[in-house]
Coordinates of C-alpha atoms and ligand atoms in Angstrom, one line a residue:
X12 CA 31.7 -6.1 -31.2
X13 CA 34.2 -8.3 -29.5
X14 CA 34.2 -12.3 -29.4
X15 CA 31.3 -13.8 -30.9
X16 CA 29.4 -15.7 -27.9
X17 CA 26.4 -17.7 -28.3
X18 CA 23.5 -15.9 -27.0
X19 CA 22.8 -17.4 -24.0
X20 CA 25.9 -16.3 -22.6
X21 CA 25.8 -12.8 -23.9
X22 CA 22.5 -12.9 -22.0
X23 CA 23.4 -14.2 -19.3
X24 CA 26.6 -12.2 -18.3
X25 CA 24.7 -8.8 -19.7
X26 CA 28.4 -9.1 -22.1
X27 CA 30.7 -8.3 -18.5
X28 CA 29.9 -4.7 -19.3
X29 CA 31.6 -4.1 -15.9
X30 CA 31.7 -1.1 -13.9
X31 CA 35.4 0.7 -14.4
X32 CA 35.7 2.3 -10.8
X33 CA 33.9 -0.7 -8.5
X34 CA 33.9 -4.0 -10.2
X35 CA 30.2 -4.9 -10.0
X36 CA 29.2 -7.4 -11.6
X37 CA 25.3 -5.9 -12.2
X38 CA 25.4 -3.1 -14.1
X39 CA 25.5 0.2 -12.5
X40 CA 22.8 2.8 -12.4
X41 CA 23.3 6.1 -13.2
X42 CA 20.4 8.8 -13.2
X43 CA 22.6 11.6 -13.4
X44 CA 21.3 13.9 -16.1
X45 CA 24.6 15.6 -17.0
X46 CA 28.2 15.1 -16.3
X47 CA 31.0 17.4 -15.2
X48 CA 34.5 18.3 -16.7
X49 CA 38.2 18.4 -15.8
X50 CA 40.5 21.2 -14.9
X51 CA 41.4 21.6 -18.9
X52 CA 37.3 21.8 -19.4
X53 CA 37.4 18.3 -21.2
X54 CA 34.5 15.6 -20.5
X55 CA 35.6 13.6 -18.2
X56 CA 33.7 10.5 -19.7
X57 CA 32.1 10.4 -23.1
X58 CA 28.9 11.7 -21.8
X59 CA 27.7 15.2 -21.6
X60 CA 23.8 15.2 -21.1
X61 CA 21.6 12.7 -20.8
X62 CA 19.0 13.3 -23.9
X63 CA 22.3 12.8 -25.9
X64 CA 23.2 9.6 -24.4
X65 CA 24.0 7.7 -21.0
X66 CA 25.5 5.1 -19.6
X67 CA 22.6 2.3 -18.8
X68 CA 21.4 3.3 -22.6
X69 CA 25.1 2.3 -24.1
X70 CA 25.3 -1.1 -22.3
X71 CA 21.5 -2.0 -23.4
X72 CA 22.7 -0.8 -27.0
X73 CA 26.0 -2.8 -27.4
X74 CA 23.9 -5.8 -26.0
X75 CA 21.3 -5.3 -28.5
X76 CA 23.8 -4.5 -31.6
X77 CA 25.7 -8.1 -30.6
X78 CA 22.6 -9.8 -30.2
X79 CA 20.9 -8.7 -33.5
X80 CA 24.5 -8.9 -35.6
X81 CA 24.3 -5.3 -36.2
X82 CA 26.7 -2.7 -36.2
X83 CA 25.2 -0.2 -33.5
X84 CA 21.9 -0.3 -31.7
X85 CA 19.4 2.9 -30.5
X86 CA 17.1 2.6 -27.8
X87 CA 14.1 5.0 -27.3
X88 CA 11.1 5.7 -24.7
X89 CA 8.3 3.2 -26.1
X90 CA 9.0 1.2 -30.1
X91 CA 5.9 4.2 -31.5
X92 CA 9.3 6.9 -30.4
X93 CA 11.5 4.5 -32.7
X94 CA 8.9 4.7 -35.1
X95 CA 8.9 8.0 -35.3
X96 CA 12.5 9.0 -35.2
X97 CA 13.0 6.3 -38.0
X98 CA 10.3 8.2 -40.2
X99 CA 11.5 11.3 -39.6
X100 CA 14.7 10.5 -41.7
X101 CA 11.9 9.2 -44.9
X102 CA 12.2 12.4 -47.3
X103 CA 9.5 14.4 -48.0
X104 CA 6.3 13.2 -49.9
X105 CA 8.2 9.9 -50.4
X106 CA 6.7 6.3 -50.4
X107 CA 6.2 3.7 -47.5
X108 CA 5.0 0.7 -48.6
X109 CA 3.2 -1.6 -45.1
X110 CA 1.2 -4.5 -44.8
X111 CA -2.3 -4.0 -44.4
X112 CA -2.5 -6.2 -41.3
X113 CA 0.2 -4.7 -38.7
X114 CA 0.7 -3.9 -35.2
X115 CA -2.3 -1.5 -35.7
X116 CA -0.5 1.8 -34.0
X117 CA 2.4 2.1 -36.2
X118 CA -0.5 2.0 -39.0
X119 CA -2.3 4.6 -37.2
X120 CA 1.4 6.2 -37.4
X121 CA 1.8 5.8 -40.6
X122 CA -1.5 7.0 -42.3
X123 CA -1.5 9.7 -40.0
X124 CA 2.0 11.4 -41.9
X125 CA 0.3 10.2 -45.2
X126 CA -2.9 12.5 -44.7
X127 CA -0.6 15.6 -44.0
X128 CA 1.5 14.8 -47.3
X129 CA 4.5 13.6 -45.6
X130 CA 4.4 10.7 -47.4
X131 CA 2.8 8.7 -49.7
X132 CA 1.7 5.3 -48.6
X133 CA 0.6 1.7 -49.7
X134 CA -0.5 -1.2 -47.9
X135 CA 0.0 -4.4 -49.6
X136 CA -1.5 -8.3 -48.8
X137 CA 0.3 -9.8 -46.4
X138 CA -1.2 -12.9 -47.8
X139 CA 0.0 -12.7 -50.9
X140 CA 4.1 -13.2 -51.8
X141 CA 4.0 -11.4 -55.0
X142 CA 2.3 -8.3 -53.1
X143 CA 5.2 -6.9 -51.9
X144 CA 7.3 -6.8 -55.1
X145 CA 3.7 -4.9 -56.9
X146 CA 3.8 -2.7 -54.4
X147 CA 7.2 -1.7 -54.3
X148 CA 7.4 2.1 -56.9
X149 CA 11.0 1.6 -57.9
X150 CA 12.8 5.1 -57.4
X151 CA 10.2 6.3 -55.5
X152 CA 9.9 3.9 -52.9
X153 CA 12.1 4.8 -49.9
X154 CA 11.2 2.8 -47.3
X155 CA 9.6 -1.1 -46.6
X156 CA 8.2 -1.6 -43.5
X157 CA 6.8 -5.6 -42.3
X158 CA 6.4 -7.2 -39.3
X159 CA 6.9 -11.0 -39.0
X160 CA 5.0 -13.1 -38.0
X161 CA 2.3 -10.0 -37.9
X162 CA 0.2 -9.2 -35.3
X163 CA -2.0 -10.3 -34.6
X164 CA -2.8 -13.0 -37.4
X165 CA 0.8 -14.5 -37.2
X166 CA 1.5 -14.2 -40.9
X167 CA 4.9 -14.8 -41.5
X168 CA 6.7 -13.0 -44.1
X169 CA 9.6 -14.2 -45.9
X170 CA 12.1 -11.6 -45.1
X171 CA 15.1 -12.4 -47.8
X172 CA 12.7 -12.4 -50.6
X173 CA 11.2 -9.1 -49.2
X174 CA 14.9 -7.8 -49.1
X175 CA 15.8 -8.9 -52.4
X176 CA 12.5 -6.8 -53.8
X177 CA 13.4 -4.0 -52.2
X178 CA 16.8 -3.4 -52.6
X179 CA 16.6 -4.1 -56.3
X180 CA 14.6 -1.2 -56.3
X181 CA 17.0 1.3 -54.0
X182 CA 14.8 0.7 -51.1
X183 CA 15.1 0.2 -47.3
X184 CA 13.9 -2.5 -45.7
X185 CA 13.1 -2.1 -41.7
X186 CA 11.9 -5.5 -40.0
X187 CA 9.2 -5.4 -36.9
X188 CA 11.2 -8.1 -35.5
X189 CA 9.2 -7.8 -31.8
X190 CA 7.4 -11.4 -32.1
X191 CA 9.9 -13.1 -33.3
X192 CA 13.3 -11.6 -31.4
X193 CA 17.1 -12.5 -32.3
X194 CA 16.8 -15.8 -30.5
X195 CA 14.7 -17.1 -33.2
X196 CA 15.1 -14.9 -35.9
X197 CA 18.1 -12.5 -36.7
X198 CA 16.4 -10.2 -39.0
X199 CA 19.7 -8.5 -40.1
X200 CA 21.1 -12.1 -41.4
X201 CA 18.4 -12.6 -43.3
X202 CA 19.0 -9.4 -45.1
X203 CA 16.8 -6.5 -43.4
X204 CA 18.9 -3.1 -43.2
X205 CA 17.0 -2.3 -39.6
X206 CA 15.6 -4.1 -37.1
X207 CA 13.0 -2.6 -35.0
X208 CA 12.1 -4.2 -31.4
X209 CA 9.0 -2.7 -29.2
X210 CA 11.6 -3.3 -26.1
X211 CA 8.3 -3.1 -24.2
X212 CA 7.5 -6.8 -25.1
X213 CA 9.9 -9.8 -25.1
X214 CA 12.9 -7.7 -24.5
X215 CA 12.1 -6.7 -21.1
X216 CA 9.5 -9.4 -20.5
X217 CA 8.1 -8.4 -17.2
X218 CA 5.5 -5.9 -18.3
X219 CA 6.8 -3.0 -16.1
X220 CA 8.6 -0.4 -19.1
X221 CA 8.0 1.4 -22.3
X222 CA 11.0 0.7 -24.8
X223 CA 12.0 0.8 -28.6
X224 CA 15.3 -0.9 -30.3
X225 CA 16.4 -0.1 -33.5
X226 CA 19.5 -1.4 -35.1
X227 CA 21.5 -1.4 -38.3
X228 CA 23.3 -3.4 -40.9
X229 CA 25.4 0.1 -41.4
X230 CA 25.8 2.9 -40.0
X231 CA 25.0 5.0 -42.6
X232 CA 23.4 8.7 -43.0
X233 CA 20.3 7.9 -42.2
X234 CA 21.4 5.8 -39.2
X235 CA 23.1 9.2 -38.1
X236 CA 20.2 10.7 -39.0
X237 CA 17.9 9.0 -36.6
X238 CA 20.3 9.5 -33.8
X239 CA 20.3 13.2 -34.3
X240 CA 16.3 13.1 -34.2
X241 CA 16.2 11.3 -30.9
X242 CA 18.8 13.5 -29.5
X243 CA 16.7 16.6 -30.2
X244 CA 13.1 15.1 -29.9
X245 CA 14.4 13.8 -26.6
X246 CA 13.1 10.2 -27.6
X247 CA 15.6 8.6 -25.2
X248 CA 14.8 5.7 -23.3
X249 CA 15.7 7.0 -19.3
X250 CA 18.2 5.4 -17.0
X251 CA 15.7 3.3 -14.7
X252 CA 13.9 1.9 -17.7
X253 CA 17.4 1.1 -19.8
X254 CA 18.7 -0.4 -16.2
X255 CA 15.4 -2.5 -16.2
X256 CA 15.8 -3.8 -19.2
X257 CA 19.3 -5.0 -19.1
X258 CA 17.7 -7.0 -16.1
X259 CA 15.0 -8.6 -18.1
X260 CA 17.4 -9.2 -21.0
X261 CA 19.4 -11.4 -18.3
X262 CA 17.1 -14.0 -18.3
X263 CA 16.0 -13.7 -22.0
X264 CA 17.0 -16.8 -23.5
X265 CA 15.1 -18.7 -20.5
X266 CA 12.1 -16.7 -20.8
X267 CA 11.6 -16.7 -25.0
X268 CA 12.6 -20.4 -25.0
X269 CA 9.7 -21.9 -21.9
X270 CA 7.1 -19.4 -23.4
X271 CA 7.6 -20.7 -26.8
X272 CA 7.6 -24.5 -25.8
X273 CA 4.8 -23.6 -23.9
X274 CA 2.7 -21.7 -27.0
X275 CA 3.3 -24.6 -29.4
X276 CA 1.9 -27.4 -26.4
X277 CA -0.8 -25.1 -26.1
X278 CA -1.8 -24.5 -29.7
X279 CA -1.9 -28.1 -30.6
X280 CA -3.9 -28.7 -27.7
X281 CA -6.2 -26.2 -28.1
X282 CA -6.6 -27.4 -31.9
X283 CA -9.3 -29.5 -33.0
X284 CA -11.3 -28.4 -29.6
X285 CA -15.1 -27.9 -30.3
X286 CA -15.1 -24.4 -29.0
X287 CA -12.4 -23.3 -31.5
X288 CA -12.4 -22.5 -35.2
X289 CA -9.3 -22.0 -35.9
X290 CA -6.0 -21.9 -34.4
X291 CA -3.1 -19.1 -36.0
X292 CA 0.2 -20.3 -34.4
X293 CA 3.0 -20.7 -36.8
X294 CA 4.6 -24.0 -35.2
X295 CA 1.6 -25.9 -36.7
X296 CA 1.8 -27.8 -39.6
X297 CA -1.3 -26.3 -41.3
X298 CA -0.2 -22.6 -40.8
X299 CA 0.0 -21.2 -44.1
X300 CA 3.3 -19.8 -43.8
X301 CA 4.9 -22.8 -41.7
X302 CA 7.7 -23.7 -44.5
X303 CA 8.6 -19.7 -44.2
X304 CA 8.4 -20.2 -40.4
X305 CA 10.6 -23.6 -40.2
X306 CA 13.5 -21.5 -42.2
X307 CA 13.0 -18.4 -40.6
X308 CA 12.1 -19.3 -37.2
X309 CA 15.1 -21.5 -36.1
X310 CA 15.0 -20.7 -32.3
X311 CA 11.4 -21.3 -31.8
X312 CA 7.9 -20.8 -33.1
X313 CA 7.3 -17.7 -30.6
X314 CA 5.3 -17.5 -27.8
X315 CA 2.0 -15.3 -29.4
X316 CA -1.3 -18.0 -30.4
X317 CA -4.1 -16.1 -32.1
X318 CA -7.5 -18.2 -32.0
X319 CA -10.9 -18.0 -33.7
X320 CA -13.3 -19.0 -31.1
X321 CA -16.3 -20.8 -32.9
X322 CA -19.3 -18.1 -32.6
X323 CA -19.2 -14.4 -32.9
X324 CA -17.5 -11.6 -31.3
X325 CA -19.9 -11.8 -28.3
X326 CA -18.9 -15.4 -28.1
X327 CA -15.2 -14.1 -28.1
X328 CA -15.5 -11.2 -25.7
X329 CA -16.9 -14.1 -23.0
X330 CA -14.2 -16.2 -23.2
X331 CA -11.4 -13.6 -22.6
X332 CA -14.1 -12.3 -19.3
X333 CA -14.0 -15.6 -17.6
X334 CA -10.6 -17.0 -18.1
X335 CA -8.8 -16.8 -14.6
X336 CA -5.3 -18.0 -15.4
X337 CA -4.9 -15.4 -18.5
X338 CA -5.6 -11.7 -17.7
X339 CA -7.8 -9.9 -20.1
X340 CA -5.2 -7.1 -21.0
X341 CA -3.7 -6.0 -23.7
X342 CA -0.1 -6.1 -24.8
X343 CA 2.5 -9.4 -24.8
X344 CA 5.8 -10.7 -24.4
X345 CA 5.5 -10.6 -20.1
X346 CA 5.9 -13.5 -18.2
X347 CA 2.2 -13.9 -17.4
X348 CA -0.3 -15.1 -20.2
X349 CA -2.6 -12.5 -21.1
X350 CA -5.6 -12.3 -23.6
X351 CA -7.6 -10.0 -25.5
X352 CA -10.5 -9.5 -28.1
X353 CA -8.3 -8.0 -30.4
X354 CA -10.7 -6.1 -32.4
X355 CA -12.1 -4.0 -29.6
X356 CA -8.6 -2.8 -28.3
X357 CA -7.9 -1.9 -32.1
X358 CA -11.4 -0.1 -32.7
X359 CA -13.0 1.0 -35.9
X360 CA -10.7 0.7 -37.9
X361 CA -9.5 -3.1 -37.5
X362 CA -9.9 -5.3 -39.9
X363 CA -9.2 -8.3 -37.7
X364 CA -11.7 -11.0 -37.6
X365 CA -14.0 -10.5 -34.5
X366 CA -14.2 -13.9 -33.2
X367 CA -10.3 -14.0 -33.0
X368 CA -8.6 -13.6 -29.1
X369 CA -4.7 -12.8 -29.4
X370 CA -3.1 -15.1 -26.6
X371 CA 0.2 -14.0 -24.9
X372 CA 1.7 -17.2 -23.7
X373 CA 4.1 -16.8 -20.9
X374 CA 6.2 -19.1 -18.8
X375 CA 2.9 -20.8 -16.3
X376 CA 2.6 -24.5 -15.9
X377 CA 1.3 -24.9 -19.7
X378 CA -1.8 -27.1 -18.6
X379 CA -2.9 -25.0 -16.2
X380 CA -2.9 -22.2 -19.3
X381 CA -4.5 -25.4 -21.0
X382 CA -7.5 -25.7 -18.8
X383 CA -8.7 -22.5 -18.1
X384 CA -8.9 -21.7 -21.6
X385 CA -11.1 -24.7 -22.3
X386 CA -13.1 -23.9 -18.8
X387 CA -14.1 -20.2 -20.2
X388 CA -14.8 -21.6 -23.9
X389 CA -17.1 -24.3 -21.7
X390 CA -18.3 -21.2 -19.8
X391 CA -18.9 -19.3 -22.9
X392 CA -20.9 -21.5 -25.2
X393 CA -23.8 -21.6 -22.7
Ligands
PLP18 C1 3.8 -3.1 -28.9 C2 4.2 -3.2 -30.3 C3 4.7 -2.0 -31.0 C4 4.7 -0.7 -30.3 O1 5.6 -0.6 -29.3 P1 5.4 0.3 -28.0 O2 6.6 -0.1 -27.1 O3 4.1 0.0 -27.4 O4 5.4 1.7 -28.4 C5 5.1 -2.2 -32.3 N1 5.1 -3.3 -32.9 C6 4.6 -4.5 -32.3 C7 4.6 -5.7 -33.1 C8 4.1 -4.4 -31.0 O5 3.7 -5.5 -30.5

């Protein structure tokens, strides 16, 4: 893993992975999907084929392993690809225990394997700090999955104590680390055994690829495990994508750090207003989990601000139509704010309230984010 470097400069430099043959100082990129051999039939590089591994993939990963404090990274075509090479490696008919408020397509994931009998699931309270420790079935629970803070109700979950349940009771624990990224919270140090990153989001940052991270304390057999899967399920994530993100991790630290001064100006703002019922934004004082989030969240608060608006869902769905700053889409962690009525992108099944919008708050002059919010709750309540 070389020198320890504080992030920023890890960032910055992209680690001076530099290109062997030419010196360049931006990293190479190779789409080349296979590479040749020498006169005694020996690679010439460590790469054979590109669904096994290339070169703009391995840079991403060592970037992402010294970031994270891990010992190896894998990246993959979207985080639902990590997801599923991860899962792959839980044995037969054994137990997952989730939250029941998630990122709602790893859930769909999830129950999806349980009503085949792959597994057997549980989701436990998020709310709820003894939850996870009930839910936990000691010998036959293989595998804990959370998400911190969750989306998109910004619970955060303490991850040590989570740890501590779960390993006293032989299980894994794998942290959805993708609101709350290394700069703010190193889920390894805190004792998770994987972290998982949608690379889609903060990672990348400008909204233009499909990524997954996963990385380990160890690299154990199930670590080997999921690198065999990705190999032969071809789960890789390609050269272009792997080159893109190396780009957006470049200016990382700058990005996470003005969207997540920008999310805490804009939730206390926002707070109090008459169109608003509640504001979920763990920087606040009043957030149920902010003690959790002071400890845990030591680079920042993140850059995600759910809010109730005061009214129904009708009420809701108006707001995030006529705000002009924030785009009604779906998806976070870009550079541009974005909103959306969360419970009609999740669909039947979500159990989130239907008067909250989920706010993606990227790196715009925070009072111009500031005043078209309040113009379209103005516009709204007519
Ligand atoms: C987007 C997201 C995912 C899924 O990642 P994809 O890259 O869309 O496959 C998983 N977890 C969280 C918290 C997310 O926001």
């Amino acid at each position: 893993m070389g020198t320890p470097r504080n992030p920023r400069t890890l960032l910055a430099q992209l680690g001076h992975y530099l290109d062997d043959t030419t010196g360049a100082v931006s990293p190479p990129l190779h789409l080349s999907t296979t590479f040749a051999r020498d006169q005694n039939y020996d690679l010439i590089g460590s790469y054979a084929y590109s669904r096994e591994g290339h070169p703009s993939q391995n840079i991403l990963e060592k970037i992402l392993a010294e970031l994270e404090g891990g010992s190896d990274a894998l990246v993959f075509g979207a985080g639902l690809a990590a997801m599923h090479c991860l899962l792959d490696t839980v044995p037969h008919g054994s137990h997952v225990l989730a939250p029941r408020v998630m990122y709602h397509g790893g859930q769909d994931w999830l129950r999806r394997l349980k009503s085949k009998g792959r597994i057997a699931l549980s989701l436990f309270d998020q709310t709820d700090p003894m939850a996870v420790g009930a839910g936990i079935l000691p010998g036959e629970t293989d595998l804990v999955w959370i998400e911190t803070p969750i989306n998109p109700t910004l619970t955060v979950l303490d991850i040590a104590a989570v740890a501590e349940a779960a390993h006293n009771s032989g299980a894994v624990l794998v942290v959805d680390g993708t609101l709350a990224p290394a700069l703010t919270t190193r889920a390894l140090d805190h004792g998770a055994d994987i972290v998982f990153h949608s690379a889609s989001k903060y990672l990348n940052g400008h909204s233009d690829l499909l990524g997954g991270a996963l990385i380990t304390r160890v690299r154990d057999k199930r670590w080997t495990e999921i690198q065999t899967v990705r190999t032969l399920t071809g789960g890789i994530l390609d050269p272009f994508s792997s080159w893109l993100a190396l780009r957006g991790l470049r200016t990382f630290a700058l990005r996470f750090g003005a969207a997540c001064e920008n999310a805490l100006r804009f939730a206390q703002r926002i707070q109090g207003h008459p169109g608003v019922a509640q504001v979920h934004y763990p920087g606040l004082p009043d957030h149920p989990n902010h003690e959790i989030a002071r400890k845990q969240m030591q680079g920042g608060f993140g850059a995600m601000v759910s809010v109730c608006v005061a009214g129904d869902a009708e009420t809701a769905k108006r707001v995030a139509a006529r705000t002009r700053v924030f785009l009604p889409a779906t998806s976070l962690g870009g550079v541009e704010s974005l909103i959306e009525h969360r419970r009609s992108v999740e669909g039947p099944n979500s159990v989130v309230d239907p008067t909250l919008l989920r706010l993606s708050i990227g790196i715009e002059d925070v009072n111009d984010l500031i005043a078209d919010f309040e113009q379209a709750l103005k516009e709204s309540s007519k």
